[in-house]
Short mmCIF file of C-alpha atoms in Angstrom, two decimals:
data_model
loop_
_atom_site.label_atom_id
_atom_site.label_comp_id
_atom_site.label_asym_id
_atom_site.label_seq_id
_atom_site.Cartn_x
_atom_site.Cartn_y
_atom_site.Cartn_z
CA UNK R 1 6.34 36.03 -29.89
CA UNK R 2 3.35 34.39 -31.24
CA UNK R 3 5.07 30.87 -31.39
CA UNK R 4 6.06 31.81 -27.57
CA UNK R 5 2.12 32.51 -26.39
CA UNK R 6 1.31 29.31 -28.57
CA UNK R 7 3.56 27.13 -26.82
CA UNK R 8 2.93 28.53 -23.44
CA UNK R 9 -0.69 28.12 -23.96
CA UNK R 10 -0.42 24.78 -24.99
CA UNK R 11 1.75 24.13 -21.54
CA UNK R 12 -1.25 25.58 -19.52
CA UNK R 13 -3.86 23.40 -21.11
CA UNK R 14 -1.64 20.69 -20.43
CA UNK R 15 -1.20 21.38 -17.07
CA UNK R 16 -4.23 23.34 -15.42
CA UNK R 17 -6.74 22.92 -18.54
CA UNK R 18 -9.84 24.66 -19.09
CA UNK R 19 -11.85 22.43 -17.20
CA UNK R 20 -12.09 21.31 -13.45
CA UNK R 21 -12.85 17.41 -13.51
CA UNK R 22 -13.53 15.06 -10.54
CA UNK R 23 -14.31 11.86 -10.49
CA UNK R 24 -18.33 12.45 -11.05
CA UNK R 25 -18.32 15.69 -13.07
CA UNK R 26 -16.64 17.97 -15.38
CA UNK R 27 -17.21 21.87 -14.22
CA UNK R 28 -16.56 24.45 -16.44
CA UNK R 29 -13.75 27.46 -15.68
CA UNK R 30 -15.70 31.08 -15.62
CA UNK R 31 -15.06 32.56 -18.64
CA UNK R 32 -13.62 35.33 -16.70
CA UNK R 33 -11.45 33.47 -14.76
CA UNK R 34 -10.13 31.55 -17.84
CA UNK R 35 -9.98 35.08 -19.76
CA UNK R 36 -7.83 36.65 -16.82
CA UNK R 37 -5.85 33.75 -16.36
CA UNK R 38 -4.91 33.84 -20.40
CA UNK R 39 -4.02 37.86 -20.23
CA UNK R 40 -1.54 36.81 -17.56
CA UNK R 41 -0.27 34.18 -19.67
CA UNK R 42 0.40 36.60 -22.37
CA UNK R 43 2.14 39.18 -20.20
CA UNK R 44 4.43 36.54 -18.74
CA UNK R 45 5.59 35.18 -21.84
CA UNK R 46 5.88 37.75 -24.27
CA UNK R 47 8.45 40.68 -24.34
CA UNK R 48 7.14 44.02 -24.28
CA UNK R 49 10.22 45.91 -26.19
CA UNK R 50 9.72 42.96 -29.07
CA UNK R 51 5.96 43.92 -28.94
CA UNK R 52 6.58 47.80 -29.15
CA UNK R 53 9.19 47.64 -31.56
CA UNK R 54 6.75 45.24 -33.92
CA UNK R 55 3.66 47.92 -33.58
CA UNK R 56 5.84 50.60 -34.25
CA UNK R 57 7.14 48.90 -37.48
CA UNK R 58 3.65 48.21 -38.65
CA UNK R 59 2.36 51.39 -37.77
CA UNK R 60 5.35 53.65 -39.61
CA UNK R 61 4.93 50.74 -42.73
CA UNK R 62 1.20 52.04 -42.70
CA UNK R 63 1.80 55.62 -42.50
CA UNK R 64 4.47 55.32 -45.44
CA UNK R 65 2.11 53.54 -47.71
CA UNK R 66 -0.86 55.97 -46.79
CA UNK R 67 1.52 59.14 -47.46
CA UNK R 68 2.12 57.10 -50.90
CA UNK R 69 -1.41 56.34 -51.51
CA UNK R 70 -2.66 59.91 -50.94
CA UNK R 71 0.10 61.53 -53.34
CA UNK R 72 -0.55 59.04 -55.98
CA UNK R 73 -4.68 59.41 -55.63
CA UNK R 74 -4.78 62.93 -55.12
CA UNK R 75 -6.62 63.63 -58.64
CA UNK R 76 -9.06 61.42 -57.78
CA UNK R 77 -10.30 62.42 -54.43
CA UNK R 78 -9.89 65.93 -56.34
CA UNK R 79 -11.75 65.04 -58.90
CA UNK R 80 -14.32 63.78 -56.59
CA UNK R 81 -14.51 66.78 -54.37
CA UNK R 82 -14.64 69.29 -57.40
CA UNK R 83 -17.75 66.56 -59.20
CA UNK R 84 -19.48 66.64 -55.90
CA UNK R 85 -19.29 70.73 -55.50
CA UNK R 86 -20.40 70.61 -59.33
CA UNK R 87 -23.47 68.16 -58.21
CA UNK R 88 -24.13 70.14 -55.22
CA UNK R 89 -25.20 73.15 -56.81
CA UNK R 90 -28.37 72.77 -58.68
CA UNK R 91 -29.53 69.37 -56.37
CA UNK R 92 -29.60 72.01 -53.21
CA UNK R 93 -32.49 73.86 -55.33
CA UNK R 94 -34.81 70.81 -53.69
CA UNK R 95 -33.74 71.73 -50.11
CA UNK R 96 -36.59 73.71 -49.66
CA UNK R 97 -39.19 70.75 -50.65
CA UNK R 98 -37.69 68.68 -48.70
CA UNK R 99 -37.22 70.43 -45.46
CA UNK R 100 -41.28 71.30 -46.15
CA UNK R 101 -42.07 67.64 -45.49
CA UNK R 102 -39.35 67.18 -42.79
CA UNK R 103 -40.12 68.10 -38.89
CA UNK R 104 -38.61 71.54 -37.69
CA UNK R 105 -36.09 69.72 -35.00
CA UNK R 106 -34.62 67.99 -38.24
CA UNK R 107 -34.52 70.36 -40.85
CA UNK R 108 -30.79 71.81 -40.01
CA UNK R 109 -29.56 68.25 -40.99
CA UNK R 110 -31.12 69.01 -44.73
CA UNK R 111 -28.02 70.80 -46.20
CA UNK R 112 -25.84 68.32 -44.50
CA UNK R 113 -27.19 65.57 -46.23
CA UNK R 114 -27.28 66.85 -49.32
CA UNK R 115 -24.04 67.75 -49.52
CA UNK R 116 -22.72 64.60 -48.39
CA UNK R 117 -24.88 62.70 -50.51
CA UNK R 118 -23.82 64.30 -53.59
CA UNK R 119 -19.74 63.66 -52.70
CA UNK R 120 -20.70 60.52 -52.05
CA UNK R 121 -21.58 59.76 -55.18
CA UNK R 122 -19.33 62.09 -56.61
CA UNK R 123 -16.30 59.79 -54.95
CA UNK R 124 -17.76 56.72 -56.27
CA UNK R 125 -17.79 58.12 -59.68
CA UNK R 126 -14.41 59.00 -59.35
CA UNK R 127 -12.75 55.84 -57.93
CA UNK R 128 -15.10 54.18 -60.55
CA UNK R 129 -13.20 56.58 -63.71
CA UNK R 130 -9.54 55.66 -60.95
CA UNK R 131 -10.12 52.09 -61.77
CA UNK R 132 -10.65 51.90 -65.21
CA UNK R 133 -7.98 53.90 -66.11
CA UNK R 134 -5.60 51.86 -63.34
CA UNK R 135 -7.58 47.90 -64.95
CA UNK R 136 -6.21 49.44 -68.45
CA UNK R 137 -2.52 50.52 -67.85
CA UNK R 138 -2.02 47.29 -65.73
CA UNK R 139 -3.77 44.96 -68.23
CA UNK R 140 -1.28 46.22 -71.13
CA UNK R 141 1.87 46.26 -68.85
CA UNK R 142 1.39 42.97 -67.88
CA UNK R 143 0.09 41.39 -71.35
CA UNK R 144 3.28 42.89 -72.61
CA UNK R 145 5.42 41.25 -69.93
CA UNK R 146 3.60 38.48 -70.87
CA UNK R 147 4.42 38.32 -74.26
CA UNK R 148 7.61 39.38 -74.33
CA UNK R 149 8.81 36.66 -71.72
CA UNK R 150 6.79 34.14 -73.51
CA UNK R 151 8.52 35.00 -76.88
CA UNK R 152 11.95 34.98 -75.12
CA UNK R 153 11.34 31.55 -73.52
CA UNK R 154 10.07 29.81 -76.93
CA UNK R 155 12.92 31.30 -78.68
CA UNK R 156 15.40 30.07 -75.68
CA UNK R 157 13.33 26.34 -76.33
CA UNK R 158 13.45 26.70 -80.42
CA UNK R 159 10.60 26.79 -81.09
CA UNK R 160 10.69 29.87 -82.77
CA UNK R 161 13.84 30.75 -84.53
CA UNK R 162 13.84 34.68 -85.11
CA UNK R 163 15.02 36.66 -81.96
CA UNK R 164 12.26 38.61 -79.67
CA UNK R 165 13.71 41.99 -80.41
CA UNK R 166 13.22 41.57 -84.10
CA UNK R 167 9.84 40.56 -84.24
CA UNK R 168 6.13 41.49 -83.24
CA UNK R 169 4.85 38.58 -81.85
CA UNK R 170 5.15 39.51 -78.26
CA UNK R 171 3.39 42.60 -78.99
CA UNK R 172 0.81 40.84 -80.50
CA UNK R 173 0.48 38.36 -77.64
CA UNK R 174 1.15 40.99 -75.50
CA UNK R 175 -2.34 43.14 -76.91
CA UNK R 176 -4.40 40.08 -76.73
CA UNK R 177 -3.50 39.11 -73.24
CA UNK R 178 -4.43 42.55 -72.17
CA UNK R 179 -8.04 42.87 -74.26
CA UNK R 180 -9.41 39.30 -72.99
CA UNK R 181 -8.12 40.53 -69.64
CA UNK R 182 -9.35 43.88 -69.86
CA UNK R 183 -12.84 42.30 -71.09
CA UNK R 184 -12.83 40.03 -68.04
CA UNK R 185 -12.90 42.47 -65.80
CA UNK R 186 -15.50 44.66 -67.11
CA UNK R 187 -17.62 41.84 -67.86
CA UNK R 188 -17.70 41.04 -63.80
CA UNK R 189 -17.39 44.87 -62.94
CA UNK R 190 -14.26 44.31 -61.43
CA UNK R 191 -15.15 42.01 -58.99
CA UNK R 192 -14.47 39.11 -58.44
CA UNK R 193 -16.12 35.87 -59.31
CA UNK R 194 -17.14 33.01 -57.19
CA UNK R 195 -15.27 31.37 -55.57
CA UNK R 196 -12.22 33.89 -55.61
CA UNK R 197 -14.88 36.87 -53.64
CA UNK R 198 -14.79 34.16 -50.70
CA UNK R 199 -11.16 33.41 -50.70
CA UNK R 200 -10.23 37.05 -51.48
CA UNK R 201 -12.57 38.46 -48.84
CA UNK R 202 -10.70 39.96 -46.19
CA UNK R 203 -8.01 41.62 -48.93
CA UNK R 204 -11.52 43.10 -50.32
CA UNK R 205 -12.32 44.61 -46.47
CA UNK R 206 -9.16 46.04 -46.41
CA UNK R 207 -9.30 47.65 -50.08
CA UNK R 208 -11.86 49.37 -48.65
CA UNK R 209 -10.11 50.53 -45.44
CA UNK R 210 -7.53 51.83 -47.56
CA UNK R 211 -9.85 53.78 -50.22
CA UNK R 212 -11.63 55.35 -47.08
CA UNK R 213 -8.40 56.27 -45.49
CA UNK R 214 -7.33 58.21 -48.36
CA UNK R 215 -10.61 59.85 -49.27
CA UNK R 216 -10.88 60.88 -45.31
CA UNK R 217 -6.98 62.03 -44.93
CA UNK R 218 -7.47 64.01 -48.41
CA UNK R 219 -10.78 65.58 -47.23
CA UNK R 220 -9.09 66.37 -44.01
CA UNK R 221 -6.13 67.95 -45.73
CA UNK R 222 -8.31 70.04 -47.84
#
């Protein structure tokens, strides 16, 4: 359907353009007219059952992967919620001094605060303990991969002459591979060096979409 709008557009500018020229000057469309004369152009060319059906895939493909997400992270927002109840209890002892230097219309917002304050950081603590433990088990799984496919492939080349299953180099490549990538990652606290946090930017935005939509849906839940 995209291809369709694309081509249509393309046929429009072609034809009508976004300009009026004479023979003296070159006057500008309205940008209103030009927006309302592109809406049309999408309604006439696309169809709306290949539209609806598309949304609907995306949207049920989003709600299958969030019902996944919130299984698999329940501990953590768990953990967060019970670290934040834990930090909540003797920080509220400084409600009073603060509410003492706060005006009276703003003093019911006080508790609020504080408790969101401290789940805040209680979440980030969490996800922070989530990601270590997730960096760890994914740097040995794949360093073992690694090495056991790089093994197999040297002994498939001769290079190396004793089978993969009856040795330990893999496992040795294998460890290594995951401790220099472990060490990488901690070293840039697991983000992302330049220029990879530019290229990777948008995937980063919606990381974070998708570790607020499980935190909310889990707080909602509970």
């Amino acid at each position: 359907e995209g291809k369709k709008v694309q081509l249509a557009n393309a046929e429009d500018e072609a034809s009508k353009g976004s300009t009026t020229t004479t023979s003296t000057t070159k006057v500008d469309i309205p940008a209103q007219e030009l927006m309302l004369r592109k809406t049309q152009l999408v309604l006439k060319t696309v169809e709306p059952e290949t539209v609806s059906k598309g949304i609907v895939g995306l949207y049920t493909g989003w709600i299958a992967v969030l019902a996944v997400l919130r299984n698999r992270f329940a501990k953590t927002v768990t953990l967060g919620e019970r670290i934040g109840a834990a930090l909540y209890e003797p920080m509220k002892r400084f409600e009073p001094a603060i509410e003492d230097m706060t005006p009276e219309e703003y003093r019911k917002w006080i508790p609020v605060a504080f408790r969101w304050s401290c789940k805040l950081l209680a979440m980030s603590v969490a996800w922070w303990i989530q990601r270590v433990i997730s960096a760890t088990h994914s740097a040995i799984k794949g360093g073992l991969i690694f090495g056991r496919y790089l093994v197999e492939f040297l002994h498939e080349k001769n290079i190396v002459s004793f089978p993969p299953e009856k040795a330990y180099l893999d496992e040795c490549i294998g460890w290594g591979v995951a401790f220099v990538g472990l060490t990488f990652q901690f070293s840039w606290g697991f983000d992302l060096p330049f220029p990879l946090n530019l290229l990777l930017f948008p995937a980063r935005i919606l990381e974070n979409f998708i570790v607020w939509s499980v935190c909310s849906g889990s707080a909602e839940v509970s």
